[in-house]
Amino acid sequence: MPAITYGSSRATTWPDVQSQAFPWAHAQLVVLAIAAVLAFGFRVNALSTYGLSEDEINKVEAIEQYRSGRFSANAEHPMLMKLAMWASVDLAREWNRVAPPQQAMSLETAIRLPNVLAGTAATLVLFGIADLLFGGTVAAVVSLVWAFDVNAIAINRIGKEDTFLLLFFLLAVLCYERAKRRGIGDPDGAQPWYTLSGAFFGLMLASKYMPHYLGIYALFNVLTDPNPGRNKPDRLRHYAAMAAAFVLANVAILMPETWRYGASYVQGGMLSHHGYLYAGALYVTNIPISPLGVPVTYYIRFFATKVPLVLLAAAVPGVIEMVRRRRERGFVLLRVLVVFMLVPYSLMAAKFMRYTLPLLATLDLIAAVGLVAGTSWLLRKGWLSPMTRVTVSALALGVFVTGLVASRQTSAPFYSVFQNAIGARLAGPGSTFPEETYDYGVREAVATIAAAAEPSAVIVTDANAGVAHYLRSHGRPDISVRALSAEGVPSDSRETWVIVQDEHATFENRLLVNQLRAREQPWAQFRADGALAAQVFRLARR
């Protein structure tokens, strides 16, 4: 492939820069501000709708360990996001001391707020990347698309590392692309941007151990500019900034306890059960059996059934532009991201919905390009009258905006269970991807059980940490918690409550759950916008 470089006459990858510039510079900033406000509002609204998931409870417990100086807790994940959560929880406590009771911030909100802020910040960074590579019009469109992206909203509202990973990856890309632009005429002046890019890559690794993103972006640069000359980062400064940022934001990596913990985690020493339920079947998720395990069509089905149809439709002309302009830097980046994220992730045995977040950002960029390109194409067609061109373009934009807004509006606040028309026709909510419920119903089930359970009862569940947490908050330390997969139902005479979740279906508990459902009627059931999230069974004393 020929080298793809920035030409001195090119401000973006589009051949006619002015045609793709946003018509009013001040209006561009207004659109960005509106997009950021909307993105924050959608992500923060009713943030405590879901109780804390098992993964989030692990973060809460890690924060408590951090308070006592034990930074090797929850060491399978880096520290950066947990440090942000620690600060958020402490700020929430200070706020709750002075705020009226009705304005108190819940622990659920405090734990998730850093991810909300990171997801909102991604709106601004996506705008910056699109402005550099595709022009101001695409930048304005993608910022609004990201603000309304129902699947991105859902992932940004949970306390997992993927949102931080994406934000710092995008920041690193933005700084690197700015350096490339500056380096055309001033290679020395580009070095601070290259160094800053390295620091953001370090923070990316301090958010989640995903070093292959470095390889993906390096491959992109080799394809687009194999002979950069002096317009490249000073390796010592670039990698020193990366290492320094990584260690400063993740000091636990220097502790021997972290490495011992990590070795045990990788070897499966902390797994008490196995299996992942997808589309009604259980699959093995052990990495060595890749590409077996969860079917390779998992992510394709996710996009086909959970992405708003108007967004998929807008992506079609975007894909066409990716082929037509295949030698231009921005479109090479889109193709590299799609291929080298979608294919390896699809071949891995383990798959999770939250892993789609970088692909969702890429899809939003492709859709924004497609919307701008498609509208421009319609407005240029001489065989249509000027009025017809304007009318058809306005109608297409209206349908797109309406579909995007409706997808968010109809799914709030249960964004994670959103389905498009195809998904709704194929299966009910939560039946294909049980992970959609994110442990919804556990908090509500515990509250119901705590009010009705006899003294010294037992709850059997595979959401052990969440149940134990909410039992403490309801003042029921007398109720014990037992692992469904590892320990099963007790044989003694205590009153027993069983919480069943398809999200936590495993090979170890499948037979017991099937027998329980066949023999007993649920005492209570909890649904997340139609998706069955949790069932409670009450077993009488023997």
Coordinates of C-alpha atoms in Angstrom, one line a residue:
M1 CA 0.0 0.0 0.0
P2 CA 1.4 3.5 -0.9
A3 CA 2.3 5.7 2.0
I4 CA -0.5 7.8 3.3
T5 CA 0.7 11.0 4.7
Y6 CA -0.4 14.5 5.5
G7 CA 0.1 16.7 2.6
S8 CA 1.0 20.4 3.3
S9 CA -2.1 21.5 1.5
R10 CA -4.4 19.2 3.5
A11 CA -6.0 20.3 6.8
T12 CA -8.1 17.1 6.9
T13 CA -8.3 13.9 4.9
W14 CA -11.1 15.4 2.9
P15 CA -10.0 16.7 -0.5
D16 CA -12.1 19.9 -0.3
V17 CA -11.6 21.2 3.3
Q18 CA -14.0 24.1 3.0
S19 CA -16.9 22.0 1.8
Q20 CA -16.6 19.9 5.0
A21 CA -16.0 22.8 7.4
F22 CA -18.8 23.6 9.8
P23 CA -20.6 26.7 8.4
W24 CA -20.4 28.9 11.5
A25 CA -17.4 28.6 13.8
H26 CA -19.2 29.8 16.9
A27 CA -22.2 27.5 16.1
Q28 CA -19.7 24.6 16.1
L29 CA -18.8 25.4 19.7
V30 CA -22.4 25.8 20.6
V31 CA -23.2 22.3 19.2
L32 CA -20.3 20.8 21.1
A33 CA -21.4 22.4 24.3
I34 CA -25.0 21.2 23.8
A35 CA -23.7 17.7 23.0
A36 CA -21.6 17.6 26.2
V37 CA -24.5 18.8 28.4
L38 CA -26.8 16.2 26.8
A39 CA -24.2 13.5 27.2
F40 CA -23.8 14.2 30.9
G41 CA -27.5 14.6 31.5
F42 CA -28.4 11.3 29.9
R43 CA -25.6 9.4 31.7
V44 CA -26.1 10.8 35.2
N45 CA -29.9 10.8 35.3
A46 CA -31.4 8.1 37.6
L47 CA -27.9 6.7 38.0
S48 CA -28.9 4.6 41.0
T49 CA -31.6 2.8 39.1
Y50 CA -29.6 -0.4 39.2
G51 CA -28.2 -1.7 42.4
L52 CA -24.4 -2.3 42.6
S53 CA -23.3 -5.3 40.5
E54 CA -20.8 -7.9 41.8
D55 CA -18.0 -6.1 39.9
E56 CA -18.9 -2.8 41.4
I57 CA -19.1 -4.2 44.9
N58 CA -15.5 -5.5 44.3
K59 CA -14.6 -1.8 43.7
V60 CA -16.3 -0.7 46.9
E61 CA -14.3 -3.3 48.8
A62 CA -11.1 -2.3 47.1
I63 CA -11.6 1.3 48.1
E64 CA -12.0 0.3 51.7
Q65 CA -8.7 -1.7 51.4
Y66 CA -7.1 1.4 49.9
R67 CA -8.1 3.4 53.0
S68 CA -6.1 1.1 55.1
G69 CA -3.1 1.2 52.8
R70 CA -3.6 -2.1 51.0
F71 CA -3.3 -1.2 47.3
S72 CA -3.1 -4.8 46.0
A73 CA -6.8 -5.4 46.4
N74 CA -8.8 -6.2 43.2
A75 CA -5.4 -6.4 41.5
E76 CA -6.7 -8.0 38.3
H77 CA -7.6 -4.5 37.3
P78 CA -5.3 -1.3 37.5
M79 CA -5.9 1.4 40.0
L80 CA -6.8 4.6 38.1
M81 CA -10.6 4.1 38.0
K82 CA -10.7 2.9 41.6
L83 CA -8.8 6.0 42.7
A84 CA -11.3 8.2 40.9
M85 CA -14.1 6.2 42.6
W86 CA -12.4 6.7 46.0
A87 CA -12.4 10.4 45.5
S88 CA -16.0 10.4 44.3
V89 CA -17.2 8.3 47.4
D90 CA -15.4 10.7 49.8
L91 CA -16.8 13.8 48.1
A92 CA -20.2 12.2 48.2
R93 CA -19.8 11.7 52.0
E94 CA -18.9 15.3 52.5
W95 CA -21.8 16.4 50.3
N96 CA -24.2 14.2 52.3
R97 CA -23.2 15.8 55.6
V98 CA -24.5 19.2 54.5
A99 CA -27.1 18.3 51.8
P100 CA -30.8 17.9 52.6
P101 CA -31.8 14.2 52.9
Q102 CA -33.7 14.3 49.6
Q103 CA -30.6 15.5 47.8
A104 CA -28.2 13.0 49.4
M105 CA -26.0 11.1 46.9
S106 CA -26.3 7.3 47.0
L107 CA -23.2 5.0 47.0
E108 CA -24.4 3.7 43.6
T109 CA -24.2 7.2 42.1
A110 CA -20.9 8.0 43.8
I111 CA -19.3 4.8 42.4
R112 CA -20.5 5.4 38.9
L113 CA -20.0 9.1 38.6
P114 CA -16.4 9.0 37.5
N115 CA -17.5 6.8 34.5
V116 CA -20.2 9.3 33.7
L117 CA -17.7 12.1 33.6
A118 CA -15.3 10.0 31.5
G119 CA -18.1 9.1 29.1
T120 CA -19.1 12.8 28.8
A121 CA -15.4 13.8 28.3
A122 CA -15.3 11.3 25.4
T123 CA -17.8 13.5 23.6
L124 CA -15.3 16.3 23.5
V125 CA -12.4 14.1 22.4
L126 CA -14.4 12.4 19.7
F127 CA -15.2 15.9 18.4
G128 CA -11.5 16.8 18.4
I129 CA -10.4 13.6 16.5
A130 CA -13.2 14.0 13.9
D131 CA -12.4 17.7 13.4
L132 CA -8.7 16.8 12.6
L133 CA -9.5 13.8 10.4
F134 CA -12.8 14.5 8.8
G135 CA -13.7 18.2 9.2
G136 CA -15.9 20.3 11.5
T137 CA -19.3 19.1 10.2
V138 CA -18.5 15.5 10.9
A139 CA -17.1 16.5 14.3
A140 CA -20.3 18.3 15.2
V141 CA -22.4 15.4 14.1
V142 CA -20.4 12.7 15.9
S143 CA -20.5 14.6 19.2
L144 CA -24.3 14.6 19.1
V145 CA -24.5 11.0 18.0
W146 CA -22.3 9.9 20.9
A147 CA -24.4 11.9 23.3
F148 CA -27.5 10.0 22.3
D149 CA -25.8 6.6 21.7
V150 CA -28.0 4.4 23.9
N151 CA -25.5 1.5 24.2
A152 CA -22.6 3.9 25.0
I153 CA -24.8 5.5 27.6
A154 CA -25.5 2.1 29.2
I155 CA -21.8 1.2 29.5
N156 CA -20.8 4.7 30.7
R157 CA -23.3 4.2 33.6
I158 CA -21.6 1.2 35.1
G159 CA -18.5 1.1 37.3
K160 CA -16.3 -0.8 34.9
E161 CA -12.9 0.1 33.4
D162 CA -13.9 0.2 29.7
T163 CA -15.1 3.8 29.7
F164 CA -11.7 5.0 31.2
L165 CA -9.9 2.8 28.7
L166 CA -11.7 4.4 25.8
L167 CA -11.3 8.0 27.0
F168 CA -7.5 7.8 27.4
F169 CA -7.1 5.9 24.2
L170 CA -9.0 8.6 22.4
L171 CA -7.0 11.3 24.1
A172 CA -3.8 9.6 23.1
V173 CA -4.9 9.4 19.5
L174 CA -6.0 13.1 19.5
C175 CA -2.6 14.2 20.8
Y176 CA -0.7 12.0 18.3
E177 CA -2.8 13.3 15.4
R178 CA -2.2 16.9 16.5
A179 CA 1.5 16.1 16.6
K180 CA 1.4 14.7 13.1
R181 CA -0.3 17.8 11.9
R182 CA 2.2 20.1 13.7
G183 CA 5.1 18.0 12.6
I184 CA 4.5 18.7 8.9
G185 CA 6.2 22.1 9.2
D186 CA 7.6 22.0 12.7
P187 CA 8.9 18.5 13.8
D188 CA 10.5 19.9 17.0
G189 CA 7.3 21.8 17.9
A190 CA 5.3 18.5 17.6
Q191 CA 7.3 16.7 20.3
P192 CA 5.3 18.0 23.3
W193 CA 2.2 16.6 21.6
Y194 CA 3.9 13.3 21.0
T195 CA 5.0 13.2 24.7
L196 CA 1.5 14.0 25.9
S197 CA 0.2 11.2 23.7
G198 CA 2.6 8.8 25.4
A199 CA 1.3 9.9 28.8
F200 CA -2.3 9.3 27.8
F201 CA -1.4 5.8 26.5
G202 CA 0.1 5.2 30.0
L203 CA -3.1 6.3 31.6
M204 CA -5.0 4.0 29.3
L205 CA -2.9 1.1 30.5
A206 CA -3.5 2.3 34.1
S207 CA -7.2 2.1 33.4
K208 CA -7.3 -1.4 32.0
Y209 CA -4.6 -3.9 31.0
M210 CA -5.3 -3.8 27.3
P211 CA -1.8 -3.2 25.7
H212 CA -3.0 -4.4 22.3
Y213 CA -4.5 -1.0 21.7
L214 CA -1.0 0.3 21.5
G215 CA -0.3 -2.3 18.7
I216 CA -3.5 -1.4 16.8
Y217 CA -2.6 2.3 16.7
A218 CA 1.1 1.5 15.9
L219 CA -0.1 -0.7 13.0
F220 CA -2.2 2.2 11.7
N221 CA 0.7 4.5 11.7
V222 CA 2.9 2.0 9.9
L223 CA 0.2 1.7 7.2
T224 CA -0.3 5.4 6.8
D225 CA 3.2 6.7 7.2
P226 CA 5.9 4.0 7.0
N227 CA 8.7 6.7 6.4
P228 CA 7.8 9.6 8.7
G229 CA 11.3 11.1 8.7
R230 CA 11.6 13.6 11.6
N231 CA 7.8 13.7 12.1
K232 CA 7.6 11.0 14.7
P233 CA 7.9 10.9 18.5
D234 CA 11.2 11.0 20.3
R235 CA 11.1 7.4 21.6
L236 CA 12.8 8.1 24.9
R237 CA 10.4 10.9 25.8
H238 CA 7.3 9.2 24.4
Y239 CA 7.8 5.9 26.3
A240 CA 9.2 7.5 29.4
A241 CA 6.0 9.6 29.6
M242 CA 4.0 6.4 29.1
A243 CA 5.8 4.5 31.8
A244 CA 5.7 7.4 34.3
A245 CA 2.0 8.0 33.8
F246 CA 1.3 4.3 34.1
V247 CA 3.2 3.8 37.3
L248 CA 2.0 7.0 39.0
A249 CA -1.6 6.1 38.3
N250 CA -1.1 2.5 39.2
V251 CA 1.5 2.2 41.9
A252 CA 0.2 -1.2 42.9
I253 CA 2.1 -2.6 39.9
L254 CA 5.3 -2.3 41.9
M255 CA 4.0 -4.5 44.7
P256 CA 4.9 -8.2 44.8
E257 CA 1.4 -8.9 46.2
T258 CA -0.1 -7.6 43.0
W259 CA 1.9 -10.0 40.8
R260 CA 1.1 -13.0 43.1
Y261 CA -2.6 -12.0 43.0
G262 CA -2.5 -11.5 39.2
A263 CA -0.8 -14.9 38.7
S264 CA -3.5 -16.6 40.7
Y265 CA -6.2 -14.8 38.8
V266 CA -4.8 -15.7 35.4
Q267 CA -4.5 -19.3 36.4
G268 CA -8.2 -19.4 37.4
G269 CA -7.5 -19.8 41.1
M270 CA -10.2 -17.3 42.0
L271 CA -13.0 -18.9 39.8
S272 CA -15.6 -20.8 41.8
H273 CA -17.9 -21.4 38.8
H274 CA -17.8 -21.5 35.0
G275 CA -19.9 -20.7 32.0
Y276 CA -21.6 -17.8 30.2
L277 CA -25.2 -17.8 29.1
Y278 CA -25.8 -16.4 25.6
A279 CA -29.0 -16.9 23.6
G280 CA -30.3 -19.6 25.9
A281 CA -27.1 -21.7 25.9
L282 CA -24.2 -22.0 28.3
Y283 CA -20.7 -21.7 26.8
V284 CA -17.2 -22.2 28.2
T285 CA -15.2 -19.0 28.3
N286 CA -11.7 -20.3 29.2
I287 CA -9.2 -18.3 27.0
P288 CA -7.1 -21.4 25.9
I289 CA -10.1 -22.8 24.0
S290 CA -10.4 -19.7 21.7
P291 CA -11.8 -19.4 19.1
L292 CA -14.3 -21.9 20.6
G293 CA -16.5 -20.7 23.4
V294 CA -19.1 -18.0 23.0
P295 CA -20.0 -18.0 19.3
V296 CA -18.0 -15.7 17.0
T297 CA -21.2 -14.0 15.9
Y298 CA -21.7 -12.5 19.3
Y299 CA -20.6 -9.0 18.5
I300 CA -22.2 -9.0 15.0
R301 CA -25.5 -10.0 16.6
F302 CA -25.0 -7.3 19.3
F303 CA -24.7 -4.6 16.6
A304 CA -27.5 -6.0 14.4
T305 CA -30.0 -6.2 17.3
K306 CA -29.1 -3.5 19.8
V307 CA -27.9 -0.5 17.7
P308 CA -30.6 1.8 16.6
L309 CA -31.5 1.1 13.0
V310 CA -31.1 4.7 11.9
L311 CA -27.5 4.6 13.1
L312 CA -26.9 1.4 11.1
A313 CA -28.5 3.0 8.1
A314 CA -26.3 6.1 8.4
A315 CA -23.2 3.9 8.7
V316 CA -23.8 2.4 5.2
P317 CA -22.7 5.5 3.2
G318 CA -19.9 5.9 5.8
V319 CA -18.7 2.4 4.9
I320 CA -18.9 3.4 1.2
E321 CA -16.7 6.4 2.0
M322 CA -14.3 4.1 3.8
V323 CA -13.8 2.2 0.5
R324 CA -13.8 5.2 -1.8
R325 CA -11.3 7.2 0.3
R326 CA -9.4 4.1 1.4
R327 CA -6.0 5.8 1.1
E328 CA -6.8 8.7 3.4
R329 CA -5.6 8.7 6.9
G330 CA -8.9 9.0 8.7
F331 CA -10.5 6.2 6.8
V332 CA -7.5 4.0 7.3
L333 CA -7.9 4.5 11.0
L334 CA -11.6 3.6 10.9
R335 CA -10.8 0.4 8.9
V336 CA -8.0 -0.6 11.2
L337 CA -10.1 -0.1 14.3
V338 CA -13.0 -2.1 13.0
V339 CA -10.9 -5.0 11.7
F340 CA -8.4 -5.3 14.6
M341 CA -11.0 -4.9 17.4
L342 CA -13.9 -6.8 15.9
V343 CA -12.1 -9.9 14.6
P344 CA -9.8 -10.7 17.6
Y345 CA -12.6 -10.0 20.1
S346 CA -14.9 -12.3 18.1
L347 CA -12.4 -15.1 18.2
M348 CA -11.8 -14.9 21.9
A349 CA -13.7 -17.5 24.0
A350 CA -14.9 -14.9 26.5
K351 CA -17.1 -12.1 25.3
F352 CA -18.9 -9.2 27.1
M353 CA -21.2 -6.4 26.0
R354 CA -19.0 -3.7 27.5
Y355 CA -16.1 -4.7 25.3
T356 CA -18.0 -3.1 22.4
L357 CA -17.5 0.4 23.7
P358 CA -14.5 1.3 21.5
L359 CA -16.3 -0.2 18.5
L360 CA -19.4 1.9 19.4
A361 CA -17.3 5.0 19.2
T362 CA -15.9 3.9 15.8
L363 CA -19.4 3.1 14.6
D364 CA -20.6 6.6 15.6
L365 CA -17.7 8.1 13.7
I366 CA -18.6 6.0 10.6
A367 CA -22.3 7.0 10.9
A368 CA -21.4 10.7 11.2
V369 CA -19.2 10.5 8.1
G370 CA -22.0 8.6 6.3
L371 CA -24.7 11.2 7.4
V372 CA -22.6 14.1 6.1
A373 CA -21.5 12.3 3.0
G374 CA -25.0 11.1 2.2
T375 CA -26.5 14.5 2.7
S376 CA -23.9 16.2 0.6
W377 CA -24.5 13.6 -2.2
L378 CA -28.2 14.4 -2.2
L379 CA -27.7 18.1 -2.3
R380 CA -25.4 17.8 -5.3
K381 CA -27.7 15.7 -7.5
G382 CA -28.5 17.9 -10.5
W383 CA -31.3 15.5 -11.7
L384 CA -33.3 16.6 -8.6
S385 CA -34.9 20.0 -8.3
P386 CA -33.3 22.2 -5.7
M387 CA -36.5 22.0 -3.6
T388 CA -36.6 18.2 -3.8
R389 CA -32.9 17.9 -2.8
V390 CA -33.5 20.1 0.3
T391 CA -36.7 18.3 1.2
V392 CA -35.3 14.8 0.8
S393 CA -32.1 15.8 2.8
A394 CA -34.2 17.4 5.5
L395 CA -36.5 14.3 5.7
A396 CA -33.5 12.0 6.0
L397 CA -32.0 14.1 8.7
G398 CA -35.3 14.2 10.5
V399 CA -35.7 10.5 10.4
F400 CA -32.2 10.0 11.7
V401 CA -32.6 12.4 14.6
T402 CA -36.0 11.1 15.5
G403 CA -34.8 7.5 15.6
L404 CA -31.7 8.4 17.7
V405 CA -33.7 10.4 20.2
A406 CA -36.5 7.8 20.4
S407 CA -34.1 5.0 21.1
R408 CA -32.8 6.9 24.1
Q409 CA -36.1 8.1 25.3
T410 CA -37.9 4.8 25.1
S411 CA -35.2 2.9 26.9
A412 CA -34.4 5.3 29.8
P413 CA -33.4 4.6 32.5
F414 CA -32.9 0.9 31.5
Y415 CA -30.5 1.7 28.6
S416 CA -28.8 -1.7 28.8
V417 CA -31.8 -3.7 27.7
F418 CA -32.5 -1.6 24.6
Q419 CA -33.3 -3.6 21.4
N420 CA -33.9 -2.3 17.9
A421 CA -36.8 -3.6 15.8
I422 CA -34.8 -6.6 14.6
G423 CA -33.7 -7.6 18.1
A424 CA -37.3 -7.2 19.5
R425 CA -38.6 -9.5 16.7
L426 CA -36.0 -12.2 17.3
A427 CA -36.1 -12.5 21.1
G428 CA -37.4 -10.8 24.2
P429 CA -35.3 -8.4 26.2
G430 CA -32.6 -10.0 28.3
S431 CA -33.0 -13.4 26.7
T432 CA -30.1 -13.2 24.2
F433 CA -27.8 -11.2 26.4
P434 CA -28.6 -11.8 30.1
E435 CA -25.7 -9.6 30.9
E436 CA -28.0 -6.7 29.9
T437 CA -29.6 -6.6 33.4
Y438 CA -26.2 -5.9 35.2
D439 CA -27.4 -7.5 38.5
Y440 CA -30.6 -5.4 38.5
G441 CA -33.0 -6.8 41.1
V442 CA -30.5 -8.0 43.6
R443 CA -30.8 -4.9 45.8
E444 CA -34.6 -5.0 45.5
A445 CA -34.7 -8.8 46.3
V446 CA -32.6 -8.3 49.4
A447 CA -34.8 -5.5 50.6
T448 CA -37.9 -7.7 50.1
I449 CA -36.3 -10.7 51.8
A450 CA -34.9 -8.7 54.7
A451 CA -38.4 -7.5 55.5
A452 CA -39.9 -11.0 55.5
A453 CA -37.1 -13.4 56.5
E454 CA -37.0 -15.2 59.8
P455 CA -34.0 -14.7 62.1
S456 CA -30.9 -16.6 61.0
A457 CA -32.3 -17.4 57.6
V458 CA -29.9 -18.1 54.6
I459 CA -29.8 -16.6 51.2
V460 CA -28.4 -18.7 48.4
T461 CA -27.1 -16.7 45.4
D462 CA -24.3 -16.2 43.0
A463 CA -24.3 -12.5 43.6
N464 CA -22.8 -13.1 47.0
A465 CA -21.0 -9.8 47.5
G466 CA -24.0 -7.7 46.4
V467 CA -26.4 -9.6 48.7
A468 CA -24.0 -9.3 51.7
H469 CA -23.6 -5.6 51.1
Y470 CA -27.3 -4.9 50.9
L471 CA -28.1 -7.1 53.9
R472 CA -25.7 -5.0 56.0
S473 CA -27.4 -1.8 54.7
H474 CA -30.8 -3.3 55.9
G475 CA -29.5 -4.2 59.3
R476 CA -29.8 -8.0 58.9
P477 CA -26.4 -9.4 59.8
D478 CA -28.2 -12.5 61.2
I479 CA -29.0 -13.6 57.6
S480 CA -26.1 -15.6 56.1
V481 CA -25.1 -15.8 52.4
R482 CA -24.3 -19.0 50.6
A483 CA -22.9 -19.4 47.1
L484 CA -25.3 -21.2 44.8
S485 CA -22.8 -22.6 42.4
A486 CA -20.1 -23.6 44.9
E487 CA -22.3 -24.7 47.9
G488 CA -25.8 -25.3 46.7
V489 CA -28.9 -25.2 48.9
P490 CA -28.3 -26.1 52.6
S491 CA -29.7 -29.3 54.0
D492 CA -30.4 -28.0 57.5
S493 CA -33.7 -26.7 58.8
R494 CA -33.1 -23.0 58.3
E495 CA -35.4 -20.9 56.3
T496 CA -33.8 -20.7 52.8
W497 CA -34.2 -18.0 50.1
V498 CA -32.7 -18.6 46.7
I499 CA -32.0 -15.7 44.3
V500 CA -31.8 -16.9 40.7
Q501 CA -30.4 -14.8 37.8
D502 CA -29.8 -15.9 34.2
E503 CA -27.0 -13.4 34.2
H504 CA -25.2 -15.7 36.7
A505 CA -26.2 -19.0 35.1
T506 CA -23.2 -21.5 35.3
F507 CA -22.5 -25.1 34.6
E508 CA -22.4 -25.7 38.3
N509 CA -25.8 -24.3 39.1
R510 CA -27.8 -25.1 35.9
L511 CA -29.3 -28.4 37.1
L512 CA -30.3 -27.0 40.5
V513 CA -31.9 -23.9 39.0
N514 CA -33.8 -26.0 36.5
Q515 CA -35.1 -28.3 39.2
L516 CA -36.1 -25.3 41.4
R517 CA -38.0 -23.6 38.6
A518 CA -39.8 -26.8 37.8
R519 CA -40.8 -27.6 41.4
E520 CA -41.4 -24.1 43.0
Q521 CA -43.2 -21.0 42.1
P522 CA -41.2 -17.8 42.5
W523 CA -41.9 -15.9 45.6
A524 CA -41.0 -12.6 43.9
Q525 CA -39.7 -11.5 40.5
F526 CA -37.9 -8.4 39.4
R527 CA -37.8 -7.0 35.8
A528 CA -35.6 -4.4 34.2
D529 CA -38.0 -2.8 31.6
G530 CA -39.5 -6.2 30.6
A531 CA -36.3 -8.3 31.0
L532 CA -36.5 -10.8 33.8
A533 CA -33.6 -9.9 36.0
A534 CA -34.0 -11.9 39.2
Q535 CA -36.3 -14.5 40.8
V536 CA -36.7 -15.2 44.5
F537 CA -37.7 -18.6 45.7
R538 CA -38.6 -19.2 49.4
L539 CA -38.0 -22.7 50.6
A540 CA -39.9 -23.7 53.7
R541 CA -38.2 -25.3 56.7
R542 CA -37.7 -29.0 56.4

